[in-house]
Short mmCIF file of C-alpha atoms in Angstrom, two decimals:
data_model
loop_
_atom_site.label_atom_id
_atom_site.label_comp_id
_atom_site.label_asym_id
_atom_site.label_seq_id
_atom_site.Cartn_x
_atom_site.Cartn_y
_atom_site.Cartn_z
CA UNK A 236 0.00 0.00 0.00
CA UNK A 237 1.34 3.47 -0.89
CA UNK A 238 2.57 5.01 2.38
CA UNK A 239 2.06 8.59 1.15
CA UNK A 240 -1.59 7.69 0.52
CA UNK A 241 -1.81 6.12 3.98
CA UNK A 242 -0.37 9.27 5.56
CA UNK A 243 -2.89 11.41 3.71
CA UNK A 244 -5.70 9.21 5.03
CA UNK A 245 -4.31 9.58 8.55
CA UNK A 246 -3.82 13.30 8.30
CA UNK A 247 -6.90 14.14 6.26
CA UNK A 248 -9.17 15.29 9.06
CA UNK A 249 -7.91 18.05 11.33
CA UNK A 250 -7.36 20.86 8.86
CA UNK A 251 -10.58 19.97 7.03
CA UNK A 252 -12.43 20.50 10.32
CA UNK A 253 -11.30 24.10 10.35
CA UNK A 254 -11.86 24.77 6.66
CA UNK A 255 -15.40 23.44 6.79
CA UNK A 256 -16.18 26.03 9.46
CA UNK A 257 -14.92 28.80 7.15
CA UNK A 258 -16.89 27.77 4.08
CA UNK A 259 -20.57 27.79 3.22
CA UNK A 260 -21.97 24.84 5.11
CA UNK A 261 -24.85 24.54 2.69
CA UNK A 262 -22.52 23.09 0.05
CA UNK A 263 -21.37 20.23 2.25
CA UNK A 264 -24.45 19.11 4.09
CA UNK A 265 -26.19 15.82 3.51
CA UNK A 266 -29.67 16.26 2.05
CA UNK A 267 -31.97 16.34 5.06
CA UNK A 268 -35.15 15.27 3.28
CA UNK A 269 -35.08 11.73 4.66
CA UNK A 270 -33.38 12.52 7.95
CA UNK A 271 -36.46 11.80 10.01
CA UNK A 272 -37.53 8.72 8.06
CA UNK A 273 -37.74 5.63 10.27
CA UNK A 274 -34.80 3.29 9.74
CA UNK A 275 -35.37 -0.19 8.40
CA UNK A 276 -36.17 -2.83 10.98
CA UNK A 277 -32.86 -4.29 12.17
CA UNK A 278 -32.49 -7.21 14.51
CA UNK A 279 -30.02 -6.75 17.37
CA UNK A 280 -27.23 -9.28 17.19
CA UNK A 281 -25.33 -8.46 20.37
CA UNK A 282 -23.39 -11.34 21.94
CA UNK A 283 -21.89 -9.26 24.76
CA UNK A 284 -22.74 -6.37 27.04
CA UNK A 285 -19.54 -4.66 25.92
CA UNK A 286 -19.66 -1.58 23.71
CA UNK A 287 -17.09 -0.19 21.30
CA UNK A 288 -16.40 2.46 23.97
CA UNK A 289 -14.53 -0.24 25.90
CA UNK A 290 -12.26 -0.80 22.92
CA UNK A 291 -11.75 2.95 22.46
CA UNK A 292 -10.30 3.10 25.97
CA UNK A 293 -7.66 0.63 24.78
CA UNK A 294 -6.47 2.77 21.87
CA UNK A 295 -2.76 3.45 22.34
CA UNK A 296 -2.30 0.17 24.21
CA UNK A 297 -0.11 -2.75 23.14
CA UNK A 298 -1.75 -5.91 21.87
CA UNK A 299 0.24 -7.65 24.63
CA UNK A 300 -1.49 -5.71 27.40
CA UNK A 301 -3.71 -7.91 29.54
CA UNK A 302 -6.51 -5.35 29.24
CA UNK A 303 -6.65 -5.53 25.43
CA UNK A 304 -5.99 -9.26 25.19
CA UNK A 305 -8.92 -10.01 27.49
CA UNK A 306 -11.25 -7.93 25.32
CA UNK A 307 -10.01 -9.49 22.09
CA UNK A 308 -10.53 -12.98 23.47
CA UNK A 309 -14.03 -12.14 24.68
CA UNK A 310 -14.92 -10.66 21.28
CA UNK A 311 -13.24 -13.56 19.44
CA UNK A 312 -10.81 -11.25 17.65
CA UNK A 313 -7.66 -12.90 16.37
CA UNK A 314 -4.56 -12.23 18.47
CA UNK A 315 -2.33 -12.78 15.43
CA UNK A 316 -3.05 -9.86 13.07
CA UNK A 317 -1.95 -9.78 9.45
CA UNK A 318 1.21 -7.67 9.27
CA UNK A 319 2.30 -5.08 6.70
CA UNK A 320 5.95 -4.01 7.00
CA UNK A 321 8.05 -1.23 5.51
CA UNK A 322 11.49 -1.65 3.95
CA UNK A 323 13.06 -1.57 7.42
CA UNK A 324 10.80 -4.44 8.58
CA UNK A 325 8.83 -2.14 10.86
CA UNK A 326 5.08 -2.75 11.00
CA UNK A 327 3.19 0.23 9.57
CA UNK A 328 -0.16 -1.56 9.67
CA UNK A 329 -1.56 -4.74 11.18
CA UNK A 330 -5.18 -5.88 10.90
CA UNK A 331 -7.26 -8.29 12.91
CA UNK A 332 -10.95 -9.17 12.94
CA UNK A 333 -13.44 -11.27 14.84
CA UNK A 334 -14.93 -14.55 13.66
CA UNK A 335 -18.17 -12.79 12.72
CA UNK A 336 -16.22 -10.31 10.56
CA UNK A 337 -17.90 -7.21 11.97
CA UNK A 338 -15.20 -5.96 14.35
CA UNK A 339 -11.90 -4.86 12.80
CA UNK A 340 -8.86 -3.62 14.71
CA UNK A 341 -5.87 -1.90 13.13
CA UNK A 342 -2.49 -1.55 14.80
CA UNK A 343 0.83 0.20 14.17
CA UNK A 344 4.15 -1.25 15.30
CA UNK A 345 5.89 0.53 18.19
CA UNK A 346 8.81 1.68 16.02
CA UNK A 347 6.45 3.61 13.75
CA UNK A 348 3.92 4.49 16.43
CA UNK A 349 6.38 6.48 18.58
CA UNK A 350 7.17 8.78 15.65
CA UNK A 351 3.60 9.13 14.36
CA UNK A 352 1.63 9.14 17.62
CA UNK A 353 4.08 9.62 20.48
CA UNK A 354 4.53 7.40 23.53
CA UNK A 355 1.95 4.56 23.80
CA UNK A 356 -0.34 4.38 26.82
CA UNK A 357 1.07 0.93 27.54
CA UNK A 358 3.83 -1.16 25.98
CA UNK A 359 5.46 -4.30 27.37
CA UNK A 360 8.88 -4.20 25.66
CA UNK A 361 10.16 -1.11 23.83
CA UNK A 362 12.88 -3.19 22.19
CA UNK A 363 10.26 -5.12 20.26
CA UNK A 364 8.01 -3.76 17.52
CA UNK A 365 4.88 -4.37 19.60
CA UNK A 366 1.55 -3.68 17.94
CA UNK A 367 -0.31 -0.63 19.29
CA UNK A 368 -4.06 -0.21 18.70
CA UNK A 369 -4.88 2.86 16.55
CA UNK A 370 -8.16 2.13 14.75
CA UNK A 371 -11.48 0.38 15.44
CA UNK A 372 -14.17 -0.39 12.87
CA UNK A 373 -17.60 -1.80 13.70
CA UNK A 374 -19.36 -3.03 10.55
CA UNK A 375 -22.95 -4.23 10.78
CA UNK A 376 -23.19 -5.89 7.32
CA UNK A 377 -26.81 -4.89 7.68
CA UNK A 378 -27.31 -4.45 3.94
CA UNK A 379 -26.84 -8.20 3.51
CA UNK A 380 -27.93 -9.77 6.80
CA UNK A 381 -30.46 -7.28 8.26
CA UNK A 382 -28.61 -7.79 11.54
CA UNK A 383 -26.56 -5.41 13.62
CA UNK A 384 -22.99 -6.06 14.79
CA UNK A 385 -22.20 -8.34 17.73
CA UNK A 386 -21.04 -5.32 19.75
CA UNK A 387 -22.76 -1.97 20.28
CA UNK A 388 -21.59 1.05 18.34
CA UNK A 389 -19.55 3.67 20.26
CA UNK A 390 -20.85 6.80 22.00
CA UNK A 391 -24.45 5.63 22.19
CA UNK A 392 -24.88 5.28 18.42
CA UNK A 393 -27.18 2.60 17.07
CA UNK A 394 -27.57 0.86 13.76
CA UNK A 395 -30.09 2.73 11.64
CA UNK A 396 -29.58 6.13 13.31
CA UNK A 397 -30.27 9.10 11.04
CA UNK A 398 -27.92 12.03 10.70
CA UNK A 399 -30.06 14.08 13.08
CA UNK A 400 -29.99 11.34 15.70
CA UNK A 401 -26.20 11.00 15.36
CA UNK A 402 -25.70 14.74 15.85
CA UNK A 403 -27.93 14.73 18.91
CA UNK A 404 -26.12 11.77 20.46
CA UNK A 405 -22.62 13.10 19.77
CA UNK A 406 -23.56 16.65 20.74
CA UNK A 407 -21.88 18.28 17.75
CA UNK A 408 -22.18 18.85 14.03
CA UNK A 409 -20.10 16.82 11.58
CA UNK A 410 -17.05 18.77 10.50
CA UNK A 411 -16.53 16.89 7.24
CA UNK A 412 -19.30 15.46 5.05
CA UNK A 413 -18.69 13.39 1.94
CA UNK A 414 -21.73 12.31 -0.04
CA UNK A 415 -19.77 10.69 -2.88
CA UNK A 416 -19.03 7.38 -1.17
CA UNK A 417 -20.10 4.11 -2.81
CA UNK A 418 -22.09 3.15 0.28
CA UNK A 419 -23.72 6.57 0.67
CA UNK A 420 -22.49 9.30 3.03
CA UNK A 421 -19.46 9.72 5.29
CA UNK A 422 -19.83 12.02 8.30
CA UNK A 423 -16.67 12.80 10.28
CA UNK A 424 -16.76 14.05 13.87
CA UNK A 425 -13.74 15.26 15.84
CA UNK A 426 -12.84 14.69 19.48
CA UNK A 427 -9.75 15.52 21.53
CA UNK A 428 -8.03 12.16 21.15
CA UNK A 429 -9.73 10.58 18.15
CA UNK A 430 -11.97 11.15 15.16
CA UNK A 431 -15.00 9.07 14.26
CA UNK A 432 -16.43 8.22 10.87
CA UNK A 433 -20.15 7.47 10.82
CA UNK A 434 -21.09 5.75 7.57
CA UNK A 435 -24.67 6.18 6.31
CA UNK A 436 -26.20 4.19 3.49
CA UNK A 437 -28.01 5.82 0.59
CA UNK A 438 -31.18 5.88 2.72
CA UNK A 439 -29.17 7.95 5.23
CA UNK A 440 -29.15 5.28 7.93
CA UNK A 441 -26.09 4.48 10.04
CA UNK A 442 -24.55 1.18 8.94
CA UNK A 443 -21.00 1.21 10.33
CA UNK A 444 -18.53 3.29 12.33
CA UNK A 445 -14.77 3.77 12.45
CA UNK A 446 -12.76 5.39 15.26
CA UNK A 447 -9.19 6.53 14.49
CA UNK A 448 -6.63 7.73 17.01
CA UNK A 449 -5.28 11.21 16.26
CA UNK A 450 -1.59 11.23 15.41
CA UNK A 451 0.90 13.83 16.63
CA UNK A 452 0.52 16.07 13.56
CA UNK A 453 -3.25 16.04 13.84
CA UNK A 454 -3.04 16.99 17.50
CA UNK A 455 -0.66 19.82 16.64
CA UNK A 456 -3.06 20.95 13.93
CA UNK A 457 -5.94 20.77 16.38
CA UNK A 458 -4.03 23.01 18.79
CA UNK A 459 -3.42 25.47 15.96
CA UNK A 460 -7.07 25.47 14.95
CA UNK A 461 -8.33 25.83 18.50
CA UNK A 462 -6.12 28.86 19.11
CA UNK A 463 -6.18 30.50 15.67
CA UNK A 464 -8.31 33.45 16.81
CA UNK A 465 -5.69 34.29 19.45
CA UNK A 466 -3.09 34.76 16.73
CA UNK A 467 -4.69 38.01 15.60
CA UNK A 468 -2.13 39.71 17.83
CA UNK A 469 0.63 38.39 15.54
CA UNK A 470 -0.95 39.80 12.37
CA UNK A 471 0.86 43.12 12.00
CA UNK A 472 1.26 45.52 9.09
CA UNK A 473 5.01 45.24 9.42
CA UNK A 474 4.66 41.64 8.19
CA UNK A 475 3.72 42.95 4.75
CA UNK A 476 7.34 43.80 3.89
CA UNK A 477 8.33 40.14 4.37
CA UNK A 478 5.59 39.02 2.01
CA UNK A 479 6.47 41.61 -0.61
CA UNK A 480 10.09 40.45 -0.52
CA UNK A 481 8.92 36.86 -0.96
CA UNK A 482 7.37 37.81 -4.29
CA UNK A 483 10.85 38.61 -5.61
CA UNK A 484 12.32 35.33 -4.37
CA UNK A 485 10.04 32.74 -5.95
CA UNK A 486 11.75 29.33 -6.14
CA UNK A 487 10.62 28.85 -9.74
CA UNK A 488 13.47 31.08 -10.89
CA UNK A 489 15.89 28.27 -10.06
CA UNK A 490 13.91 25.38 -11.51
CA UNK A 491 15.48 23.32 -14.27
CA UNK A 492 13.14 22.04 -16.96
CA UNK A 493 12.60 18.30 -16.58
CA UNK A 494 10.42 15.74 -18.32
CA UNK A 495 9.66 18.19 -21.09
CA UNK A 496 7.91 20.57 -18.72
CA UNK A 497 6.51 23.59 -20.52
CA UNK A 498 7.88 27.06 -19.64
CA UNK A 499 4.24 28.07 -19.68
CA UNK A 500 3.59 25.73 -16.75
CA UNK A 501 6.22 27.50 -14.68
CA UNK A 502 4.80 30.87 -15.71
CA UNK A 503 1.36 29.83 -14.52
CA UNK A 504 2.78 28.65 -11.19
CA UNK A 505 4.54 31.97 -10.73
CA UNK A 506 1.30 33.81 -11.47
CA UNK A 507 -0.76 31.88 -8.88
CA UNK A 508 2.01 32.23 -6.28
CA UNK A 509 2.13 36.01 -6.73
CA UNK A 510 -1.66 36.19 -6.53
CA UNK A 511 -1.56 34.01 -3.39
CA UNK A 512 0.98 36.30 -1.71
CA UNK A 513 -0.97 39.41 -2.74
CA UNK A 514 -4.03 37.89 -1.11
CA UNK A 515 -2.05 37.21 2.09
CA UNK A 516 -0.98 40.85 2.15
CA UNK A 517 -4.63 41.87 1.92
CA UNK A 518 -5.54 39.51 4.77
CA UNK A 519 -2.73 40.90 6.92
CA UNK A 520 -4.24 44.37 6.58
CA UNK A 521 -7.61 42.83 7.48
CA UNK A 522 -6.03 41.07 10.48
CA UNK A 523 -7.79 37.82 9.60
CA UNK A 524 -5.82 34.78 10.85
CA UNK A 525 -8.53 32.30 9.89
CA UNK A 526 -8.57 33.34 6.26
CA UNK A 527 -4.78 33.34 6.14
CA UNK A 528 -4.81 29.68 7.16
CA UNK A 529 -7.76 28.99 4.86
CA UNK A 530 -5.76 30.32 1.88
CA UNK A 531 -3.48 27.26 1.96
CA UNK A 532 -6.15 25.02 0.46
CA UNK A 533 -6.78 27.42 -2.41
CA UNK A 534 -3.14 27.69 -3.50
CA UNK A 535 -2.57 23.94 -3.23
CA UNK A 536 -5.63 23.19 -5.36
CA UNK A 537 -4.46 25.67 -8.00
CA UNK A 538 -1.01 24.07 -8.05
CA UNK A 539 -2.63 20.63 -8.40
CA UNK A 540 -4.48 21.80 -11.51
CA UNK A 541 -1.38 23.29 -13.12
CA UNK A 542 0.68 20.21 -12.35
CA UNK A 543 -1.94 17.96 -13.94
CA UNK A 544 -2.27 20.23 -16.96
CA UNK A 545 1.47 19.99 -17.68
CA UNK A 546 2.00 16.24 -17.15
CA UNK A 547 2.97 16.27 -13.46
CA UNK A 548 6.25 18.14 -13.80
CA UNK A 549 6.43 19.02 -10.10
CA UNK A 550 8.92 16.53 -8.69
CA UNK A 551 10.72 16.18 -5.35
CA UNK A 552 12.83 19.35 -5.40
CA UNK A 553 9.98 21.46 -6.80
CA UNK A 554 7.60 20.03 -4.21
CA UNK A 555 9.98 20.91 -1.39
CA UNK A 556 10.39 24.43 -2.76
CA UNK A 557 6.65 25.00 -2.94
CA UNK A 558 5.93 23.54 0.50
CA UNK A 559 8.69 25.67 2.01
CA UNK A 560 7.31 28.79 0.34
CA UNK A 561 3.77 28.15 1.57
CA UNK A 562 4.97 27.43 5.11
CA UNK A 563 7.20 30.51 5.16
CA UNK A 564 4.49 32.76 3.72
CA UNK A 565 1.94 31.73 6.37
CA UNK A 566 4.52 32.34 9.09
CA UNK A 567 5.55 35.64 7.48
CA UNK A 568 1.92 36.74 7.63
CA UNK A 569 2.04 36.16 11.39
CA UNK A 570 0.66 32.66 12.00
CA UNK A 571 2.84 30.70 14.41
CA UNK A 572 2.87 26.89 14.32
CA UNK A 573 5.19 23.99 15.06
CA UNK A 574 8.16 23.52 12.75
CA UNK A 575 7.61 20.72 10.25
CA UNK A 576 3.80 20.76 10.37
CA UNK A 577 2.76 20.22 6.73
CA UNK A 578 -0.19 22.50 6.00
CA UNK A 579 -0.47 21.28 2.40
CA UNK A 580 -0.62 17.51 2.78
CA UNK A 581 -4.37 17.01 2.82
CA UNK A 582 -4.90 18.44 -0.67
CA UNK A 583 -1.47 18.13 -2.27
CA UNK A 584 -1.27 15.81 -5.31
CA UNK A 585 2.33 16.55 -6.21
#
């Protein structure tokens, strides 16, 4: 599996949470027409009094912990997950499921976990690449069996819940809505330590859920988003001179043509970069930190289009140049964030 793709999946949520709050919510909402329609009759299939909340409390724990092993045995989940390793033989993903195939657990090996997520809540031996729980999926298979899963959904959710019922139970609006999924609609909700996907079928009824532990970058992004309004104090007119200077130091001036890239492609990139910086200057005068951060998506999407138009001529060195410029420009405008936090990753296709 492509690790860059995996990282995008992992990172995809936090910044999108913020951007959705800045855009017109009417363009991203699920059609509410059937939201109050009674869900299809579904037979409970519970074989235990446990709920997925019990598993959530084990996220960040080693598969060797007695707490997690006891739960996996009770839920008949295999204790020998299928392993996927990188070139250094470190486990970047491991998957296990129960005998009924409606509970799925995903793990990351300790060697990768400590860099992506930080220190685990519990690990037995740090010298071994122990598997740490990072993701839980509860799949009802209701479309085929008309039965719910053998364990209750997390956070009080129930098979067949409508979007309105989900919002009421979780006490918040979905921050990301995707109505283009094959199964129907994906509604993402954010919490301090994890994010949850609630999957609705085309009748807008809840059919499965997925809970994913937030990684270190997502937590850093969440801190940035939660405090963005406070950064208005850093948005000063004196920052404009830094941005104006940046316009004269575009990295494209040093690019060497590769793969038959058209000079016109580079010209178009220069044009959108200058327009992007001009817009940042305007936002500095407006003292609008949210829109400064929001502008990252716009420039990345424009660069995606140009790159596709000219046969993907943005390669490693060009990518690094562009990411550095975007990071520096946001900081030059006055937004402070942790070094190395990639603001472009969610949308970047180059």
